[in-house]
CSV table of C-alpha atoms (C1' of nucleotides) in Angstrom, one decimal:
chain,number,residue,atom,x,y,z
V,975,MET,CA,-194.0,156.3,29.4
V,976,THR,CA,-193.8,157.2,25.7
V,977,ALA,CA,-193.3,160.9,24.9
V,978,PHE,CA,-193.2,162.5,21.5
V,979,ALA,CA,-192.4,165.9,20.1
V,980,LEU,CA,-193.7,167.2,16.8
V,981,SER,CA,-191.7,170.0,15.1
V,982,ASP,CA,-193.1,171.6,12.0
V,983,GLY,CA,-192.0,174.5,9.9
V,984,ASN,CA,-194.3,177.6,10.0
V,985,SER,CA,-195.8,178.4,6.6
V,986,PHE,CA,-193.0,176.1,5.4
V,987,TYR,CA,-192.8,176.7,1.7
V,988,CYS,CA,-193.1,180.5,2.2
V,989,SER,CA,-190.5,180.4,4.9
V,990,CYS,CA,-188.1,178.6,2.5
V,991,GLU,CA,-188.6,181.4,0.0
V,992,ARG,CA,-187.9,184.0,2.7
V,993,VAL,CA,-184.6,182.5,3.7
V,994,PHE,CA,-183.2,183.3,0.3
V,995,ASP,CA,-185.1,186.5,-0.4
V,996,PRO,CA,-185.2,188.9,2.6
V,997,LYS,CA,-187.4,191.3,0.7
V,998,LEU,CA,-190.3,188.9,1.4
V,999,GLU,CA,-189.9,189.4,5.2
V,1000,LYS,CA,-193.0,190.9,6.7
V,1001,ARG,CA,-194.8,190.8,3.4
V,1002,PRO,CA,-197.8,188.6,2.5
V,1003,VAL,CA,-196.4,185.7,0.5
V,1004,ILE,CA,-198.2,182.7,-1.0
V,1005,VAL,CA,-196.8,179.6,-2.8
V,1006,LEU,CA,-198.9,178.0,-5.5
V,1007,SER,CA,-199.5,174.4,-6.4
V,1008,ASN,CA,-198.6,172.8,-9.7
V,1009,ASN,CA,-199.8,174.8,-12.7
V,1010,ASP,CA,-200.0,177.8,-10.4
V,1011,GLY,CA,-203.5,176.5,-9.6
V,1012,CYS,CA,-204.1,177.3,-6.0
V,1013,ALA,CA,-202.5,178.6,-2.8
V,1014,VAL,CA,-200.9,175.8,-0.8
V,1015,ALA,CA,-198.8,177.9,1.6
V,1016,ARG,CA,-199.5,181.3,3.1
V,1017,THR,CA,-197.6,183.5,5.5
V,1018,SER,CA,-199.6,184.9,8.5
V,1019,GLU,CA,-199.8,188.2,6.5
V,1020,ALA,CA,-201.5,186.4,3.6
V,1021,LYS,CA,-203.8,184.5,6.0
V,1022,ALA,CA,-204.8,187.9,7.5
V,1023,LEU,CA,-205.9,189.0,4.1
V,1024,GLY,CA,-208.4,186.2,4.0
V,1025,ILE,CA,-206.6,183.9,1.5
V,1026,LYS,CA,-207.7,180.4,2.2
V,1027,MET,CA,-205.7,177.2,2.0
V,1028,GLY,CA,-206.3,175.6,-1.4
V,1029,GLN,CA,-208.0,178.7,-2.8
V,1030,PRO,CA,-207.7,178.9,-6.6
V,1031,TYR,CA,-205.3,181.6,-7.7
V,1032,PHE,CA,-207.6,183.1,-10.3
V,1033,GLN,CA,-210.0,183.9,-7.5
V,1034,ILE,CA,-207.4,186.0,-5.6
V,1035,LYS,CA,-205.3,187.4,-8.4
V,1036,ASP,CA,-206.9,190.9,-8.1
V,1037,LEU,CA,-206.6,190.9,-4.3
V,1038,CYS,CA,-202.9,189.9,-4.6
V,1039,ARG,CA,-202.2,192.8,-7.0
V,1040,GLN,CA,-204.0,195.3,-4.7
V,1041,GLU,CA,-202.4,194.2,-1.5
V,1042,GLY,CA,-198.9,193.5,-2.9
V,1043,VAL,CA,-199.1,189.8,-2.1
V,1044,VAL,CA,-196.1,188.0,-3.6
V,1045,ALA,CA,-197.3,184.8,-5.3
V,1046,LEU,CA,-194.7,182.2,-6.1
V,1047,SER,CA,-194.8,178.9,-8.1
V,1048,SER,CA,-193.8,175.9,-6.0
V,1049,ASN,CA,-190.1,175.0,-5.9
V,1050,TYR,CA,-190.0,171.5,-4.6
V,1051,ALA,CA,-186.2,171.1,-5.1
V,1052,LEU,CA,-185.6,173.9,-2.7
V,1053,TYR,CA,-188.2,172.8,-0.1
V,1054,GLY,CA,-187.0,169.2,-0.2
V,1055,ASP,CA,-183.4,170.3,0.5
V,1056,MET,CA,-184.4,172.7,3.3
V,1057,SER,CA,-186.4,169.8,4.8
V,1058,ARG,CA,-183.4,167.6,4.8
V,1059,ARG,CA,-181.4,170.3,6.6
V,1060,MET,CA,-184.0,170.6,9.3
V,1061,ASN,CA,-183.8,166.9,9.9
V,1062,VAL,CA,-180.1,167.1,10.3
V,1063,VAL,CA,-180.7,169.4,13.3
V,1064,TYR,CA,-183.4,167.1,14.7
V,1065,ASN,CA,-181.1,164.1,14.7
V,1066,ARG,CA,-178.8,165.9,17.1
V,1067,PHE,CA,-181.6,166.4,19.5
V,1068,SER,CA,-183.1,162.9,19.6
V,1069,PRO,CA,-181.8,159.4,19.1
V,1070,GLU,CA,-185.0,158.5,17.1
V,1071,THR,CA,-187.0,160.5,14.7
V,1072,GLU,CA,-189.8,159.9,12.2
V,1073,VAL,CA,-190.0,162.2,9.1
V,1074,TYR,CA,-193.7,162.5,8.8
V,1075,SER,CA,-193.9,164.9,5.9
V,1076,ILE,CA,-191.8,167.5,4.1
V,1077,ASP,CA,-192.2,169.9,7.0
V,1078,GLU,CA,-193.1,167.7,10.0
V,1079,THR,CA,-191.0,165.4,12.1
V,1080,PHE,CA,-191.8,163.4,15.2
V,1081,LEU,CA,-189.0,163.1,17.8
V,1082,ASP,CA,-188.8,160.6,20.6
V,1083,VAL,CA,-188.4,162.6,23.8
V,1084,GLU,CA,-188.6,159.9,26.4
V,1085,HIS,CA,-185.0,160.6,27.2
V,1086,VAL,CA,-185.7,164.2,28.2
V,1087,PRO,CA,-186.8,164.6,31.9
V,1088,ARG,CA,-190.3,166.0,32.1
V,1089,LYS,CA,-189.3,169.3,33.7
V,1090,ASP,CA,-186.7,170.0,31.0
V,1091,ARG,CA,-189.0,169.4,28.0
V,1092,THR,CA,-190.1,173.0,27.4
V,1093,ALA,CA,-186.5,174.2,27.5
V,1094,TRP,CA,-185.4,171.3,25.3
V,1095,ALA,CA,-188.0,172.3,22.7
V,1096,SER,CA,-187.1,176.0,22.8
V,1097,GLU,CA,-183.5,175.0,22.1
V,1098,LEU,CA,-184.5,172.8,19.3
V,1099,ARG,CA,-186.5,175.6,17.8
V,1100,ALA,CA,-183.7,178.2,18.2
V,1101,THR,CA,-181.1,175.8,16.7
V,1102,THR,CA,-183.3,174.9,13.8
V,1103,CYS,CA,-183.9,178.6,13.0
V,1104,GLN,CA,-180.2,179.4,13.4
V,1105,TRP,CA,-179.0,176.6,11.2
V,1106,THR,CA,-181.7,176.6,8.5
V,1107,GLY,CA,-183.4,180.0,8.7
V,1108,ILE,CA,-186.8,178.2,9.1
V,1109,PRO,CA,-189.1,179.2,12.0
V,1110,THR,CA,-190.9,176.3,13.6
V,1111,CYS,CA,-193.3,175.3,16.4
V,1112,VAL,CA,-192.9,172.4,18.7
V,1113,GLY,CA,-195.6,170.4,20.5
V,1114,ILE,CA,-195.0,167.7,23.1
V,1115,GLY,CA,-197.3,164.9,24.4
V,1116,PRO,CA,-197.4,161.3,25.6
V,1117,THR,CA,-199.0,160.2,22.3
V,1118,LYS,CA,-198.6,161.3,18.7
V,1119,THR,CA,-202.1,162.7,18.6
V,1120,LEU,CA,-201.4,164.8,21.7
V,1121,ALA,CA,-198.1,166.0,20.3
V,1122,LYS,CA,-199.9,167.1,17.1
V,1123,LEU,CA,-202.5,168.8,19.2
V,1124,ALA,CA,-199.9,170.5,21.3
V,1125,ASN,CA,-198.1,171.6,18.1
V,1126,LYS,CA,-201.2,173.2,16.7
V,1127,ALA,CA,-201.9,175.0,20.0
V,1128,ALA,CA,-198.3,176.2,20.1
V,1129,LYS,CA,-198.9,178.1,16.9
V,1130,THR,CA,-200.9,180.8,18.8
V,1131,LEU,CA,-198.2,181.2,21.5
V,1132,ALA,CA,-195.3,183.7,21.3
V,1133,THR,CA,-192.9,181.0,22.5
V,1134,GLY,CA,-193.9,178.6,19.7
V,1135,VAL,CA,-193.6,175.7,22.2
V,1136,LEU,CA,-196.2,173.7,24.2
V,1137,ASP,CA,-195.6,170.8,26.4
V,1138,LEU,CA,-198.7,168.7,27.1
V,1139,THR,CA,-197.0,166.0,29.2
V,1140,ASP,CA,-199.1,166.9,32.1
V,1141,PRO,CA,-202.8,165.6,32.0
V,1142,ASP,CA,-204.1,168.8,33.6
V,1143,GLU,CA,-202.5,170.9,30.9
V,1144,GLN,CA,-204.0,168.5,28.3
V,1145,ALA,CA,-207.4,169.1,29.7
V,1146,ARG,CA,-207.0,172.8,29.8
V,1147,VAL,CA,-206.1,173.0,26.1
V,1148,MET,CA,-208.5,170.3,24.9
V,1149,ALA,CA,-211.5,172.1,26.5
V,1150,ASP,CA,-211.8,174.6,23.7
V,1151,PHE,CA,-209.7,172.8,21.0
V,1152,PRO,CA,-211.9,172.6,17.8
V,1153,ILE,CA,-212.8,169.0,17.0
V,1154,GLY,CA,-212.0,169.5,13.3
V,1155,ASP,CA,-208.4,170.4,14.2
V,1156,VAL,CA,-207.7,167.0,15.9
V,1157,TRP,CA,-205.4,164.9,13.8
V,1158,GLY,CA,-207.4,162.3,11.8
V,1159,ILE,CA,-210.7,164.2,12.0
V,1160,GLY,CA,-211.4,165.3,8.5
V,1161,ARG,CA,-214.4,167.0,7.0
V,1162,ALA,CA,-216.8,164.0,7.0
V,1163,ASN,CA,-216.1,162.9,10.6
V,1164,GLN,CA,-216.2,166.5,11.8
V,1165,ALA,CA,-219.7,166.8,10.4
V,1166,LYS,CA,-220.8,163.6,12.1
V,1167,LEU,CA,-219.4,164.7,15.5
V,1168,LEU,CA,-220.8,168.2,15.3
V,1169,ALA,CA,-224.2,166.6,14.6
V,1170,LEU,CA,-223.8,164.9,18.0
V,1171,ASP,CA,-222.8,168.3,19.5
V,1172,ILE,CA,-219.2,167.2,20.0
V,1173,GLN,CA,-217.4,170.4,19.3
V,1174,PHE,CA,-214.1,170.2,21.3
V,1175,ALA,CA,-211.3,167.7,21.7
V,1176,GLY,CA,-212.1,167.3,25.4
V,1177,GLN,CA,-215.6,165.9,24.5
V,1178,LEU,CA,-214.1,163.4,22.1
V,1179,ARG,CA,-211.6,162.3,24.7
V,1180,ASP,CA,-214.5,161.4,27.1
V,1181,MET,CA,-216.4,159.4,24.5
V,1182,GLU,CA,-216.6,155.6,24.9
V,1183,PRO,CA,-214.0,154.1,22.5
V,1184,LYS,CA,-216.6,151.7,21.2
V,1185,LYS,CA,-218.9,154.5,20.4
V,1186,ALA,CA,-216.1,156.3,18.5
V,1187,ARG,CA,-215.5,153.2,16.6
V,1188,GLY,CA,-219.2,153.0,15.6
V,1189,ILE,CA,-219.0,156.6,14.2
V,1190,MET,CA,-215.5,156.6,12.7
V,1191,THR,CA,-214.3,153.0,12.4
V,1192,VAL,CA,-211.1,151.8,14.2
V,1193,VAL,CA,-209.4,155.1,13.4
V,1194,GLY,CA,-211.8,157.0,15.7
V,1195,GLU,CA,-211.3,154.4,18.5
V,1196,LYS,CA,-207.6,155.0,18.3
V,1197,ILE,CA,-208.0,158.7,18.4
V,1198,VAL,CA,-210.0,158.5,21.7
V,1199,HIS,CA,-207.3,156.3,23.3
V,1200,GLU,CA,-204.6,158.6,22.1
V,1201,LEU,CA,-206.4,161.7,23.5
V,1202,ASN,CA,-206.5,159.9,26.8
V,1203,GLY,CA,-202.8,159.5,26.8
V,1204,ARG,CA,-202.8,155.8,25.8
V,1205,SER,CA,-200.4,155.5,22.9
V,1206,CYS,CA,-201.6,153.5,20.0
V,1207,MET,CA,-199.1,154.7,17.4
V,1208,ASP,CA,-195.4,154.0,17.5
V,1209,LEU,CA,-192.6,156.1,16.2
V,1210,GLU,CA,-191.8,154.7,12.7
V,1211,SER,CA,-188.2,155.6,12.3
V,1212,VAL,CA,-187.7,153.4,9.3
V,1213,ALA,CA,-190.0,154.4,6.5
V,1214,PRO,CA,-192.2,151.4,5.6
V,1215,GLN,CA,-191.7,150.1,2.0
V,1216,ARG,CA,-193.9,152.1,-0.2
V,1217,GLN,CA,-196.8,150.2,-1.7
V,1218,GLY,CA,-197.7,152.2,-4.8
V,1219,CYS,CA,-196.3,154.9,-7.0
V,1220,ALA,CA,-198.2,157.4,-9.2
V,1221,VAL,CA,-197.4,160.3,-11.5
V,1222,THR,CA,-200.5,162.3,-12.3
V,1223,ARG,CA,-200.9,165.9,-13.4
V,1224,SER,CA,-203.3,168.5,-14.6
V,1225,PHE,CA,-202.4,169.9,-18.0
V,1226,GLY,CA,-201.2,173.5,-18.4
V,1227,GLN,CA,-203.7,173.6,-21.3
V,1228,ARG,CA,-206.5,171.2,-22.3
V,1229,VAL,CA,-205.3,168.3,-24.4
V,1230,THR,CA,-207.3,167.5,-27.5
V,1231,SER,CA,-204.9,165.5,-29.7
V,1232,ARG,CA,-203.8,162.0,-29.3
V,1233,ILE,CA,-200.2,162.9,-30.1
V,1234,GLU,CA,-200.1,165.3,-27.1
V,1235,MET,CA,-201.7,162.7,-24.8
V,1236,GLU,CA,-199.2,160.1,-25.9
V,1237,GLN,CA,-196.3,162.4,-25.2
V,1238,ALA,CA,-197.7,163.5,-21.9
V,1239,VAL,CA,-198.3,160.0,-20.7
V,1240,ALA,CA,-194.8,158.9,-22.0
V,1241,GLY,CA,-193.4,161.7,-19.9
V,1242,TYR,CA,-195.3,160.4,-16.8
V,1243,ALA,CA,-194.0,156.9,-17.5
V,1244,THR,CA,-190.5,158.3,-17.7
V,1245,ARG,CA,-190.9,159.9,-14.3
V,1246,LEU,CA,-192.4,156.8,-12.9
V,1247,GLY,CA,-189.4,154.8,-14.0
V,1248,GLU,CA,-187.1,157.3,-12.3
V,1249,LYS,CA,-189.0,157.0,-9.1
V,1250,LEU,CA,-189.1,153.2,-9.2
V,1251,ARG,CA,-185.3,153.0,-9.9
V,1252,ARG,CA,-184.6,155.5,-7.1
V,1253,HIS,CA,-186.4,153.2,-4.6
V,1254,GLY,CA,-185.0,150.1,-6.1
V,1255,LEU,CA,-188.4,148.8,-7.0
V,1256,ALA,CA,-190.3,147.4,-10.1
V,1257,THR,CA,-193.8,146.7,-11.2
V,1258,ASP,CA,-195.5,144.3,-13.6
V,1259,TYR,CA,-198.4,146.5,-14.7
V,1260,VAL,CA,-199.4,150.1,-15.1
V,1261,THR,CA,-202.8,151.8,-15.0
V,1262,VAL,CA,-203.3,154.9,-17.1
V,1263,PHE,CA,-206.2,157.2,-16.7
V,1264,MET,CA,-207.4,160.4,-18.4
V,1265,HIS,CA,-210.3,162.6,-17.8
V,1266,THR,CA,-212.0,165.9,-18.7
V,1267,SER,CA,-212.5,168.7,-16.2
V,1268,PRO,CA,-215.4,168.1,-13.8
V,1269,PHE,CA,-215.5,171.8,-13.3
V,1270,ASN,CA,-216.5,172.4,-16.9
V,1271,ASP,CA,-219.7,170.3,-16.6
V,1272,ASP,CA,-221.3,171.9,-19.6
V,1273,GLU,CA,-218.7,170.1,-21.7
V,1274,PRO,CA,-218.9,166.4,-22.7
V,1275,GLN,CA,-217.3,164.4,-19.8
V,1276,ARG,CA,-215.1,161.4,-20.0
V,1277,ASN,CA,-213.3,159.6,-17.2
V,1278,VAL,CA,-211.5,156.4,-18.2
V,1279,SER,CA,-208.7,154.1,-17.1
V,1280,MET,CA,-207.0,151.0,-18.3
V,1281,THR,CA,-204.5,148.6,-16.8
V,1282,VAL,CA,-201.9,147.0,-19.0
V,1283,ASP,CA,-199.8,144.0,-17.8
V,1284,ILE,CA,-196.1,143.9,-18.3
V,1285,PRO,CA,-194.7,140.4,-18.8
V,1286,GLU,CA,-192.3,140.6,-15.9
V,1287,ALA,CA,-191.6,143.2,-13.2
V,1288,THR,CA,-189.5,146.0,-14.5
V,1289,ASN,CA,-188.5,149.6,-13.9
V,1290,ASP,CA,-187.1,150.1,-17.4
V,1291,THR,CA,-188.5,153.3,-18.8
V,1292,MET,CA,-188.8,152.0,-22.3
V,1293,GLN,CA,-191.0,149.1,-21.1
V,1294,LEU,CA,-193.1,151.4,-19.0
V,1295,ILE,CA,-193.6,153.7,-22.0
V,1296,LYS,CA,-194.6,150.8,-24.2
V,1297,ALA,CA,-197.2,149.6,-21.7
V,1298,ALA,CA,-198.5,153.1,-21.2
V,1299,ARG,CA,-198.8,153.7,-24.9
V,1300,ARG,CA,-200.9,150.6,-25.3
V,1301,ALA,CA,-203.2,152.0,-22.6
V,1302,VAL,CA,-203.5,155.3,-24.3
V,1303,GLU,CA,-204.3,153.5,-27.6
V,1304,GLY,CA,-207.0,151.6,-25.9
V,1305,LEU,CA,-208.5,154.6,-24.1
V,1306,TRP,CA,-208.1,157.4,-26.6
V,1307,LYS,CA,-211.3,159.0,-28.0
V,1308,SER,CA,-211.2,162.4,-29.6
V,1309,GLY,CA,-213.8,165.1,-29.2
V,1310,TYR,CA,-213.0,165.7,-25.6
V,1311,ARG,CA,-210.9,168.4,-23.9
V,1312,TYR,CA,-208.8,166.4,-21.4
V,1313,SER,CA,-207.7,168.2,-18.3
V,1314,LYS,CA,-205.7,165.6,-16.5
V,1315,ALA,CA,-204.0,162.2,-17.0
V,1316,GLY,CA,-201.8,160.0,-15.0
V,1317,ILE,CA,-200.1,156.6,-14.6
V,1318,VAL,CA,-200.5,154.6,-11.4
V,1319,THR,CA,-199.1,151.4,-10.1
V,1320,GLN,CA,-199.6,149.3,-7.0
V,1321,ASP,CA,-197.9,146.1,-5.7
V,1322,LEU,CA,-194.3,147.1,-6.1
V,1323,VAL,CA,-191.7,144.4,-6.0
V,1324,PRO,CA,-187.9,144.4,-5.9
V,1325,PRO,CA,-186.5,144.1,-9.4
V,1326,GLY,CA,-184.8,141.0,-10.6
V,1327,LEU,CA,-187.3,138.9,-8.5
V,1328,ALA,CA,-188.9,137.8,-11.7
V,1329,GLN,CA,-187.6,134.8,-13.5
V,1330,ARG,CA,-185.1,135.9,-16.1
V,1331,SER,CA,-184.7,133.8,-19.2
V,1332,LEU,CA,-181.2,132.9,-20.6
V,1333,PHE,CA,-182.0,134.6,-23.8
V,1334,ASP,CA,-183.0,138.0,-22.8
V,1335,GLY,CA,-180.6,138.3,-19.9
V,1336,LEU,CA,-178.3,140.4,-22.0
V,1337,ASP,CA,-181.1,142.7,-23.0
V,1338,HIS,CA,-182.0,143.2,-19.4
V,1339,ASP,CA,-178.4,144.2,-18.6
V,1340,ARG,CA,-178.2,146.5,-21.5
V,1341,ALA,CA,-181.5,148.2,-20.6
V,1342,ALA,CA,-180.4,148.6,-17.1
V,1343,LYS,CA,-177.2,150.3,-18.2
V,1344,VAL,CA,-179.0,152.7,-20.5
V,1345,MET,CA,-181.4,153.6,-17.6
V,1346,ALA,CA,-178.4,154.1,-15.2
V,1347,ALA,CA,-176.7,156.4,-17.7
V,1348,MET,CA,-179.9,158.4,-18.3
V,1349,ASP,CA,-180.4,158.8,-14.5
V,1350,GLU,CA,-176.8,159.9,-14.0
V,1351,ALA,CA,-177.1,162.5,-16.8
V,1352,ASN,CA,-180.3,163.8,-15.4
V,1353,ARG,CA,-178.9,163.9,-11.9
V,1354,ARG,CA,-175.9,165.8,-13.0
V,1355,TRP,CA,-177.5,168.3,-15.4
V,1356,GLY,CA,-181.1,168.5,-14.2
V,1357,ARG,CA,-184.2,166.5,-14.8
V,1358,ALA,CA,-185.2,165.9,-18.4
V,1359,THR,CA,-181.8,166.6,-19.8
V,1360,VAL,CA,-182.1,163.2,-21.4
V,1361,VAL,CA,-185.5,161.9,-22.2
V,1362,PRO,CA,-186.9,159.1,-24.4
V,1363,ALA,CA,-187.9,160.3,-27.9
V,1364,ALA,CA,-191.5,159.3,-27.2
V,1365,VAL,CA,-191.8,162.2,-24.7
V,1366,GLY,CA,-191.2,164.8,-27.4
V,1367,ILE,CA,-189.6,168.2,-26.8
V,1368,ALA,CA,-191.3,168.9,-23.5
V,1369,SER,CA,-190.5,172.5,-23.2
V,1370,ARG,CA,-192.5,173.3,-26.3
V,1371,SER,CA,-195.6,171.2,-25.4
V,1372,PRO,CA,-198.8,172.9,-24.5
V,1373,PHE,CA,-199.5,170.4,-21.7
V,1374,THR,CA,-196.3,171.1,-19.8
V,1375,THR,CA,-197.0,172.2,-16.2
V,1376,LYS,CA,-196.9,175.9,-15.7
V,1377,PHE,CA,-194.4,177.4,-13.2
V,1378,GLU,CA,-194.4,181.0,-14.2
V,1379,MET,CA,-193.2,182.4,-10.9
V,1380,ARG,CA,-190.7,179.9,-9.7
V,1381,SER,CA,-187.8,181.1,-7.6
V,1382,PRO,CA,-184.2,179.9,-8.2
V,1383,ARG,CA,-183.3,176.4,-7.0
V,1384,TYR,CA,-180.8,178.1,-4.7
V,1385,THR,CA,-179.4,175.0,-2.9
V,1386,THR,CA,-179.5,172.3,-5.5
V,1387,ARG,CA,-178.3,173.8,-8.7
V,1388,TRP,CA,-174.9,175.3,-9.2
V,1389,ASP,CA,-176.2,177.8,-11.8
V,1390,GLU,CA,-178.9,179.0,-9.5
V,1391,LEU,CA,-176.8,179.7,-6.4
V,1392,PRO,CA,-177.6,182.9,-4.6
V,1393,VAL,CA,-175.1,185.7,-5.1
V,1394,CYS,CA,-173.7,187.8,-2.3
V,1395,ARG,CA,-172.2,191.2,-2.7
H,917,DT,C1',-210.1,141.2,-4.1
H,918,DC,C1',-211.4,145.8,-5.7
H,919,DG,C1',-213.3,150.3,-5.7
H,920,DA,C1',-215.0,154.0,-2.9
H,921,DA,C1',-214.6,156.9,0.9
H,922,DT,C1',-211.8,159.2,4.1
H,923,DC,C1',-207.8,161.6,5.6
H,924,DA,C1',-203.3,164.1,5.5
H,925,DG,C1',-200.1,167.6,4.1
K,1410,DA,C1',-210.3,180.0,-18.9
K,1411,DT,C1',-208.7,179.2,-14.5
K,1412,DT,C1',-210.3,174.4,-8.9
K,1413,DT,C1',-202.9,170.4,-6.4
K,1414,DC,C1',-200.8,166.0,-6.0
K,1415,DT,C1',-199.4,161.7,-3.8
K,1416,DG,C1',-200.0,158.1,-0.7
K,1417,DA,C1',-202.2,155.3,3.1
K,1418,DT,C1',-206.0,153.0,5.4
K,1419,DT,C1',-210.5,151.1,6.1
K,1420,DC,C1',-214.8,149.1,4.8
K,1421,DG,C1',-218.2,146.7,2.3
K,1422,DA,C1',-219.8,144.7,-2.0
DNA sequence: TCGAATCAG
DNA sequence: ATTTCTGATTCGA
């Protein structure tokens, strides 16, 4: 019988901040998305004040001031490193794990005898907290969907652990488990199910799989099977090759000039190149898009994209910038206040797969060396230490993403190490 | 085969 | 004035 555990960090981004700043303990804390746009992580104290997931910061600024809520810009370098540390712990507790997201990991627990699973999970939790400072919850079940459900239910328990190996226990919890909290049931499907008076996980478990398929496609059919303890999803311990790669961002301020747009998109192309090289992949086309803010619908709207082919698959930043610039040239129209742009690519291939002609072989090698040197400099001294001239002086640009309240990158930058005294 | 819809975190 | 970002999957035209 398959058995999975799901461990996830409580209010993960906020907990990371608390590890390095004990003053945040017991206080309401929120972490904001890019551009300090909206709340993407909240401590229980912040949730109690009524701050919703994804709520725009400007709507709650006053509340935060009144109630002493600490609002922080997101610090992904810190969160990524803390996530890595947690997985080091997990790998000592299970021979096989699947990193599902920055704060969630599935662990294979077939090797743990049923009667020991709760104790095993408690120890996992205690060790994770001791080694990383991050509090977690752990759910266990015979399928991934039930492990997710158990994890969610564990959040309301003082122990932070719930084992749903036993079908009677599953039934007890599912009887009043809200349908919208089931993994894979989003807003649209929740509405469809509620219209059929299906309010709780237990009701969905008892639905005919074919009927679920009719309502929610094959995804819904799988969910029904999984709620019944029939596992349809394996642990994916090796991450599947990524299929696409994108760099998209809202601007700190609206962009109205072509020069700014070109620099912004050149910056995204630069980042795209870094990502591709890190994964050892390449692409032979890029799609660039730009649009105005749909939230300012009294203004003239524009939403366009263009795909530009690259002669052969590459991850060379200069080639990506060249293609991206061609797209901006084709798309640009002034008179609009652009709020967001991005560069997207699909169909990634290993580099060097493409035919390489005798004549430009040397150019390829030279370009690869330049990119390698740039990556190394940026790795050593921080992102954007060296950038192509087309990107401009990023720190002065009006479109640069805002991070006005970012905490130090405690664990990944020597010059931002915490100081003890 | 491509875009839209859906979902997740 | 302010409303994340990235990636995957599925379906139907």
